[in-house]
XYZ file of C-alpha atoms in Angstrom:
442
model
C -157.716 16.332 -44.398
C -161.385 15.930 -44.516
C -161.381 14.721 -41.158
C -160.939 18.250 -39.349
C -163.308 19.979 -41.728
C -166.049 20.757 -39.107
C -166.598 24.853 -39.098
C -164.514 26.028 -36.582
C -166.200 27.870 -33.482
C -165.592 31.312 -34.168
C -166.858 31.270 -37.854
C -170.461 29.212 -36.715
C -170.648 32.154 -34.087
C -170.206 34.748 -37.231
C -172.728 32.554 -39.036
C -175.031 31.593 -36.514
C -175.823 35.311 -36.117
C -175.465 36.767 -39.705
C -178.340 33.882 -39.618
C -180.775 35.521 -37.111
C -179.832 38.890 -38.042
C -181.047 38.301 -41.572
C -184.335 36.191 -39.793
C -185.099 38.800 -37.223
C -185.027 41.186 -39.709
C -186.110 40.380 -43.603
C -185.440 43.881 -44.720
C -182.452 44.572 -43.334
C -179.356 45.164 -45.677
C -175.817 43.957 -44.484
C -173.149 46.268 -45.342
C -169.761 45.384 -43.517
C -169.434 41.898 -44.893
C -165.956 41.794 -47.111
C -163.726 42.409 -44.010
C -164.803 39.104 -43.031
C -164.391 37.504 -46.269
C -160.400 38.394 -46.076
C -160.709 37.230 -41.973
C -157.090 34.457 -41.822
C -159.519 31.860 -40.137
C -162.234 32.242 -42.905
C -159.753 32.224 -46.065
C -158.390 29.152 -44.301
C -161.185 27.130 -43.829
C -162.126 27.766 -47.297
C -158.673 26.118 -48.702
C -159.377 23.127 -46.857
C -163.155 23.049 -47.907
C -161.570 23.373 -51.579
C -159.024 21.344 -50.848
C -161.505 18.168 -49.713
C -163.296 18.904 -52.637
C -159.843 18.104 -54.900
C -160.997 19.008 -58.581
C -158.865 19.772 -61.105
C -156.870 22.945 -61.926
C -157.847 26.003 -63.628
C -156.168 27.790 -66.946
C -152.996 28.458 -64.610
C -152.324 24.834 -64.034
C -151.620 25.696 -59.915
C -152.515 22.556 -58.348
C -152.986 21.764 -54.527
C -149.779 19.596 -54.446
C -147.983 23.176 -55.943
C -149.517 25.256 -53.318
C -148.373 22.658 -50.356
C -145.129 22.171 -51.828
C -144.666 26.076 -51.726
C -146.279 26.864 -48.287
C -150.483 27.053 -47.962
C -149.561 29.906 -45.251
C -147.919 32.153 -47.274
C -149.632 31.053 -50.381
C -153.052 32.443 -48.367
C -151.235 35.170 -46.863
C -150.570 37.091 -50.515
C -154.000 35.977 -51.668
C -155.370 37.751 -48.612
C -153.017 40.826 -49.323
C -154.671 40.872 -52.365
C -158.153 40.737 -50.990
C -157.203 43.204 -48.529
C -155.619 46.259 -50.964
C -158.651 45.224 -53.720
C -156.034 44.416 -56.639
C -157.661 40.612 -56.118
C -158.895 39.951 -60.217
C -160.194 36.575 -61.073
C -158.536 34.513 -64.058
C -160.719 32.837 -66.916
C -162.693 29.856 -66.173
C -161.882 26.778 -68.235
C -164.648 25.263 -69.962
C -165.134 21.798 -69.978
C -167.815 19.658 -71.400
C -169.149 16.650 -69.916
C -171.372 14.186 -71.477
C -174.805 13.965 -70.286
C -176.143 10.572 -69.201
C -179.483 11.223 -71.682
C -177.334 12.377 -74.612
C -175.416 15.412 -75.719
C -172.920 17.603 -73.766
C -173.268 19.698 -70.551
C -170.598 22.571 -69.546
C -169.030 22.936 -66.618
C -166.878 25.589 -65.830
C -163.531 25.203 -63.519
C -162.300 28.487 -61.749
C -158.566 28.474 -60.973
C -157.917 27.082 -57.250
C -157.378 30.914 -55.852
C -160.805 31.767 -57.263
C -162.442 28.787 -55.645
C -160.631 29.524 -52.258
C -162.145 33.114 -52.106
C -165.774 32.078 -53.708
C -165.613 29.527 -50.659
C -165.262 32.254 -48.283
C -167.871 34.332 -49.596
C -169.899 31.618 -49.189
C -169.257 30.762 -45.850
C -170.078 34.042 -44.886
C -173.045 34.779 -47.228
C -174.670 31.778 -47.331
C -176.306 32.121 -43.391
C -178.100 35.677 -44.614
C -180.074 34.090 -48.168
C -180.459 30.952 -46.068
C -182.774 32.965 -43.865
C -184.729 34.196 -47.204
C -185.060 30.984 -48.952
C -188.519 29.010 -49.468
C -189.286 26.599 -47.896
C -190.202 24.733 -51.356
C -186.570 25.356 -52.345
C -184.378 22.093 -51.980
C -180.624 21.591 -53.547
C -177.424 23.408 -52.950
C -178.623 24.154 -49.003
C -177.217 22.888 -45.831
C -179.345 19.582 -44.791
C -182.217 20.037 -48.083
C -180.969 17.835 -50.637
C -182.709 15.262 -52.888
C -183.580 12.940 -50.827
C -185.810 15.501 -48.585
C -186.747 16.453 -51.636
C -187.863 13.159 -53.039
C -189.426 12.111 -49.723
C -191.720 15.097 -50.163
C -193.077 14.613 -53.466
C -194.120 11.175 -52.627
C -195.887 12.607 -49.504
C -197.510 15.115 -51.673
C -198.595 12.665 -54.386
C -199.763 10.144 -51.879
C -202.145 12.918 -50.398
C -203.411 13.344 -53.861
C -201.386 16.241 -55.589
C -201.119 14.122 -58.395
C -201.865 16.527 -61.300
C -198.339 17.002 -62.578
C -196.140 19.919 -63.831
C -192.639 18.243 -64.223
C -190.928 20.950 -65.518
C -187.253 21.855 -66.898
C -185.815 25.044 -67.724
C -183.123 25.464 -70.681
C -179.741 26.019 -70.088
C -180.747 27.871 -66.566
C -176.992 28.515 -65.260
C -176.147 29.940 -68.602
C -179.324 32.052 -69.023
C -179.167 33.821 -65.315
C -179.335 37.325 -65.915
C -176.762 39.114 -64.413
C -178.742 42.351 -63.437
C -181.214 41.052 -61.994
C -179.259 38.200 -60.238
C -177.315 40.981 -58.700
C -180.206 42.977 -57.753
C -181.535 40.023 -55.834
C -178.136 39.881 -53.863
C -178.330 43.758 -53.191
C -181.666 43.316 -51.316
C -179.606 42.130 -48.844
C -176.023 43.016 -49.283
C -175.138 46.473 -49.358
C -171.480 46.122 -49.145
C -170.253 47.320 -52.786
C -167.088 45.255 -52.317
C -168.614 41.973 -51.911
C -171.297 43.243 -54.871
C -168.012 43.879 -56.600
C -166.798 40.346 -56.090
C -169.684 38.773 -57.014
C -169.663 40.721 -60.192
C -166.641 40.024 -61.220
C -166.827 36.472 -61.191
C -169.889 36.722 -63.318
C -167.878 38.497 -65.643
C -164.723 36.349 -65.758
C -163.824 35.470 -69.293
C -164.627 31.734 -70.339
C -161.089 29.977 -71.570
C -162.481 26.764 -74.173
C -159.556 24.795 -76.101
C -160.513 22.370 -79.323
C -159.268 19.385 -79.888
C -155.670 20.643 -81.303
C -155.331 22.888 -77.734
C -156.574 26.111 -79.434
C -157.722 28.550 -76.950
C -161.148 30.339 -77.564
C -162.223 32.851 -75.103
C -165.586 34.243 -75.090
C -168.337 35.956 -72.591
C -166.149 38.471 -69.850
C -167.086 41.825 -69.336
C -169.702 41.765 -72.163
C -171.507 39.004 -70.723
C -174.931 39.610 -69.233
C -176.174 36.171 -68.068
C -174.881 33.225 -67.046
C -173.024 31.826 -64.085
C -170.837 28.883 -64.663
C -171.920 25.259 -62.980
C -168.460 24.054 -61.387
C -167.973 27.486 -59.699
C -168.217 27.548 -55.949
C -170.561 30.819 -55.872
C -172.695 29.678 -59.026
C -174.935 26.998 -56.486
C -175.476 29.304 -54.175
C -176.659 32.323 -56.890
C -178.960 29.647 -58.494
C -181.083 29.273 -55.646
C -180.804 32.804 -54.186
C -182.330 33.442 -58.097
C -184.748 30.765 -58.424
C -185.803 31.809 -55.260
C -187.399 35.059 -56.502
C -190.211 32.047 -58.675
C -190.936 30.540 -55.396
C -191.153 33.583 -53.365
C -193.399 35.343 -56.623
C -195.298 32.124 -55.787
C -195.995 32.309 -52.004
C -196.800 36.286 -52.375
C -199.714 35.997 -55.170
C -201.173 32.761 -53.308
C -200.831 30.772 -56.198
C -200.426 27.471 -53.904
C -204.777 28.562 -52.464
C -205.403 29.531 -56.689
C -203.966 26.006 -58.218
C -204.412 23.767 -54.932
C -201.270 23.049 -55.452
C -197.050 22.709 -54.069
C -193.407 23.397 -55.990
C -191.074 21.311 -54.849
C -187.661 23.155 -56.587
C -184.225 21.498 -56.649
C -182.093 24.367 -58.203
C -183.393 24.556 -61.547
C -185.146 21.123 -61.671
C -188.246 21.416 -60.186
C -192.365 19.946 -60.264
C -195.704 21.388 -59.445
C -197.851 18.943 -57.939
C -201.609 20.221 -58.080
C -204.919 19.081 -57.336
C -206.855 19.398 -60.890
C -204.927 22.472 -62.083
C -201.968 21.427 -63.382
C -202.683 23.253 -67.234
C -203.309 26.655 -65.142
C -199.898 26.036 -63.176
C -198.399 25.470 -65.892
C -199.373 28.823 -68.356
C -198.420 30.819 -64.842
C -195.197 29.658 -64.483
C -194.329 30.053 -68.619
C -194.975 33.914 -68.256
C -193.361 34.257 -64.819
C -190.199 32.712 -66.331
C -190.262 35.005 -68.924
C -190.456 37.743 -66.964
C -187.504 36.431 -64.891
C -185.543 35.797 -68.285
C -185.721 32.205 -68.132
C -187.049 29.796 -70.573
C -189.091 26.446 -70.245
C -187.972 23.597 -72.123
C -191.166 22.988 -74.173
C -190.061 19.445 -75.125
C -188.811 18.546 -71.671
C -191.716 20.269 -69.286
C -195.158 18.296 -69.737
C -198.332 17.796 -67.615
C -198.762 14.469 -66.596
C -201.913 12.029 -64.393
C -199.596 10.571 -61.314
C -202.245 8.222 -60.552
C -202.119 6.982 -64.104
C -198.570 7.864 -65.162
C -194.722 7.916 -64.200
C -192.767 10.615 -63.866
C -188.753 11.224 -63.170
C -187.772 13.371 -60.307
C -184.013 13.893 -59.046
C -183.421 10.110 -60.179
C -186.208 8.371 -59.049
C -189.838 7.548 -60.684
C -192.903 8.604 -59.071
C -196.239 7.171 -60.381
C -198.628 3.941 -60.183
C -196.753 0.726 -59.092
C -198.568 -2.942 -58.179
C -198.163 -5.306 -55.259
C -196.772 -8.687 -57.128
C -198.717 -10.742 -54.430
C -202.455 -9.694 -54.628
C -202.459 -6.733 -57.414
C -203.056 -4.020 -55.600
C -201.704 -0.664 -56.713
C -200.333 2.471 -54.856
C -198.435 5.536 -55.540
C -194.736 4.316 -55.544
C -191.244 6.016 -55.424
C -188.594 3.807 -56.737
C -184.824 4.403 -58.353
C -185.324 5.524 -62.236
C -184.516 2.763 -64.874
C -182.131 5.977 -65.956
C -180.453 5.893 -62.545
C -180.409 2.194 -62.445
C -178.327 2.243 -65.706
C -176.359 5.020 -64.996
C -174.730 2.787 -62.395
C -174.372 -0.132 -64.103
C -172.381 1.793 -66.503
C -170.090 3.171 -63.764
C -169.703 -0.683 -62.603
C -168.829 -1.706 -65.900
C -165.805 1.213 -66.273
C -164.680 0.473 -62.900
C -163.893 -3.351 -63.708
C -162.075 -3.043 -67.165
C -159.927 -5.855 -68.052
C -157.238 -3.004 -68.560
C -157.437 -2.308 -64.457
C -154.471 -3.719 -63.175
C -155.336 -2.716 -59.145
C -155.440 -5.203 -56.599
C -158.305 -7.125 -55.699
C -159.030 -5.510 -52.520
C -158.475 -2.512 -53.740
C -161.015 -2.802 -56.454
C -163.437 -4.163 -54.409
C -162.981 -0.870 -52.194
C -164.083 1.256 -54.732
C -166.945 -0.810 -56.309
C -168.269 -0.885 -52.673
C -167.720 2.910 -52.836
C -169.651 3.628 -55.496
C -172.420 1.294 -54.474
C -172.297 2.618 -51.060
C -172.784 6.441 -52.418
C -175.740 4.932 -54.418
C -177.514 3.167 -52.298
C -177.174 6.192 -49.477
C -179.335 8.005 -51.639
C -181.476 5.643 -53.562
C -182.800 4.154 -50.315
C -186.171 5.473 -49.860
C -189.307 3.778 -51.325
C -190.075 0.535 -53.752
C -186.315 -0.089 -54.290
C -186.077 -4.286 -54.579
C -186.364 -4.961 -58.386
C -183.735 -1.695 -58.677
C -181.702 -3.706 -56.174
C -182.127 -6.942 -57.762
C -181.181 -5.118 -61.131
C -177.932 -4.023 -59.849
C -177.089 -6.806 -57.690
C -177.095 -9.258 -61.480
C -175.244 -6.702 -63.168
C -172.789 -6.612 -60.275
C -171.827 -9.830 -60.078
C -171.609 -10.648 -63.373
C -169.199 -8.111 -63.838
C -166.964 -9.131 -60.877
C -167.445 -12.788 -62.085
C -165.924 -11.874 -65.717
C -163.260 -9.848 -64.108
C -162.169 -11.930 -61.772
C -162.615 -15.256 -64.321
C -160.328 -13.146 -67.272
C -157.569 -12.526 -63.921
C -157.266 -15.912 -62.713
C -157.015 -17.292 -66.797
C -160.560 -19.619 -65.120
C -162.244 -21.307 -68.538
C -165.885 -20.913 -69.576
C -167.808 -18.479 -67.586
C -166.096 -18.841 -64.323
C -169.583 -19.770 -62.546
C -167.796 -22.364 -60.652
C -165.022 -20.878 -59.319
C -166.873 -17.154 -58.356
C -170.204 -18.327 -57.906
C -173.072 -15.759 -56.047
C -172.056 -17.067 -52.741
C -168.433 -16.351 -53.341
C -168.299 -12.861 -55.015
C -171.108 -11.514 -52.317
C -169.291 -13.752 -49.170
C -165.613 -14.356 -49.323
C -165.444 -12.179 -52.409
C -167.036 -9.146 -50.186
C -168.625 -7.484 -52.774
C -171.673 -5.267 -51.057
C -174.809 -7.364 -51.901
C -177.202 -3.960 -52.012
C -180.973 -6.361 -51.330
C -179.542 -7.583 -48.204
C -180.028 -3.381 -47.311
C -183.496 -4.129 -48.593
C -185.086 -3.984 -45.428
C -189.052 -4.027 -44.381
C -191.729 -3.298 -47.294
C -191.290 -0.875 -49.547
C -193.257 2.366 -48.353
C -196.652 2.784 -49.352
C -199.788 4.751 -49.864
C -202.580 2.938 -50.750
C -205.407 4.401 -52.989
């Protein structure tokens, strides 16, 4: 399925020049937008968007294998008749919680299948019109600015000596969005009191939790004033188009000439590199959160010396690293020890002595998930995180396949290095470590 998921023609076209309309013209206000949301070719696309995306069900249990086993055609046909005669109402959102890598529990919220098909089609056609509005500091959730761009450019920054620090975090920003003003921000563009409607309603869908015995709790719904639930498909898209109004607030009052200083902003994760005004950045941005209705994490958000001290960014470390062969320091980028382990620990669940899959097929999905890493942790000082993960890897695979094969001891003999990364074909991630790491020198 995933392989036909390029954007058809006709919907670029609509995109392409929702996109220059909205450039061209930065006040004007688009009002004749949900007739295309309920368009056959949009509501389409947007199934098989949701569909790549799998995921699990919503409260109504409706999976994708129930909607194909039924008909997808007429299954989007009565959702669009819905759309179309505005009796479309979306269900709860289930609430589940995740643990966080660092410690405690982070929500996520799971919109029924229907509700994901038509927040993908709002998307498809809203996103080109805030795309035009967005900062150019703004990075995450956007067509071709994710973290990597992101990354790349706080090492550029640091390395041209923005190395006064604001790493920031915000508390709970999804669930502290205010609605009002979030919608307010969308109206300065969209007009169209349908699609306003839309939007509203899914920031007022009721939040379905169950305990451990299957007890349903519902909470938030119509009395709800903030918060828009991470796991929706609008909720990315809303972050940034909010966070936005910072970065814009930002640009407008010249605060980049006032603290010599750049935001880089990834959703709600974001740093202020400055040159010698980090403490003055800093007090700004508490009191324009505020005003915004957000909150800075006081415990997380601290002001930190790059050319003296490390700091984590989007799962790397940025901060003072030295050349093993003659000393000399520079301002590095390299994977976090946080990221590092994070892997390992997904290594280490994938090759349970419980996992009864062939070997190939194992070895298929560990070079998956080490593929997926390494796509993204492959910019800057990356051998010892290499190194680290190549040891763990293959002592892993050497246990597993030692405890298959009933091999005594330790199984060194049998799976040495050379077999597990050669015959074995396990993805040996520092023979990708290619050329010297990238420097700046200070």
């Amino acid at each position: 399925m995933a392989m036909s998921l390029q954007t058809p023609d006709k919907i670029r076209t609509l995109q392409r020049k929702l996109y220059r309309k909205a450039k061209a013209e930065p006040a004007f206000r688009f009002y004749l937008l949900y007739d295309k949301i309920c368009r056959e070719d949009i509501l389409y696309h947007a199934y098989r968007l949701a569909r790549a995306n799998a995921g699990s069900p919503g409260v109504d249990g409706v999976t994708f294998a129930r909607i194909e086993a039924a008909g997808v055609v007429e299954w989007l046909a009565g959702l669009r008749e819905e759309l179309v005669s505005k009796t479309y109402r979306p269900q709860p959102v289930r609430r589940v919680m995740l643990p966080k890598p660092g410690g405690g529990e982070r929500p996520l919220g799971i919109p029924t299948i229907r509700d994901r098909v038509v927040q993908t089609a709002a998307k498809l056609v809203l996103e080109p019109i805030f795309e035009a509005d967005f900062e150019d500091s703004a990075y995450g959730y956007r067509p071709n600015r994710g973290g990597g761009r992101a990354v790349k450019e706080v090492h550029r920054l640091i390395c041209r000596g923005y190395t006064d620090v604001v790493d920031a975090d915000l508390s709970g920003y999804f669930d502290s969005i205010p609605h009002s003003d979030l919608l307010r921000s969308v109206a300065r563009r969209v007009v169209d009191r349908h699609v306003l409607h839309l939007i509203k309603m899914w920031l007022k869908a009721p939040v379905e939790e169950r305990d451990g015995n299957g007890k349903r709790r519902m909470h938030g719904g119509r009395k709800a004033t903030q918060g828009t639930p991470q796991g929706g498909v609008a909720s990315p898209l809303l972050s940034v188009i909010y966070m936005n109004r910072f970065l814009k607030h930002w640009r407008l009052t010249r605060r980049g000439e006032a603290f010599r200083a750049h935001v880089i902003s990834y959703a709600d994760d974001f740093v202020i590199l400055s040159r010698g005004y980090a403490e003055e950045a800093l007090a700004w941005t508490r009191t324009v959160m505020t005003k915004l209705g957000l909150t800075l994490n006081e415990a997380k958000t601290s002001v930190r010396n790059a050319r003296q001290e490390h700091f984590d960014f989007l799962g790397y470390t940025f901060g003072p690293e030295h050349f093993r062969k003659d000393g000399h320091w520079y301002l590095g980028a390299s994977p976090s020890r946080k990221s590092v382990q994070r892997l390992k620990n997904k290594v280490s669940d994938l090759l349970v002595p419980g996992e009864m899959g062939t070997w190939p097929d194992v070895r298929d999905r560990l070079n998956r998930l080490l593929r997926g890493w390494s796509a993204y942790f492959g910019y800057g000082t990356r051998l010892q995180a290499y190194r680290a993960v190549d040891n763990h890897v293959y002592d892993c695979v050497r246990h597993f396949l030692a405890r298959r094969h009933n091999e005594p001891g330790r199984g060194t003999r049998r799976f040495s290095r050379d077999y597990v990364y050669g015959e074995g074909g396990v993805m040996h991630l520092r023979r990708l470590h290619i050329g010297p790491p990238s420097k700046a020198v200070r």
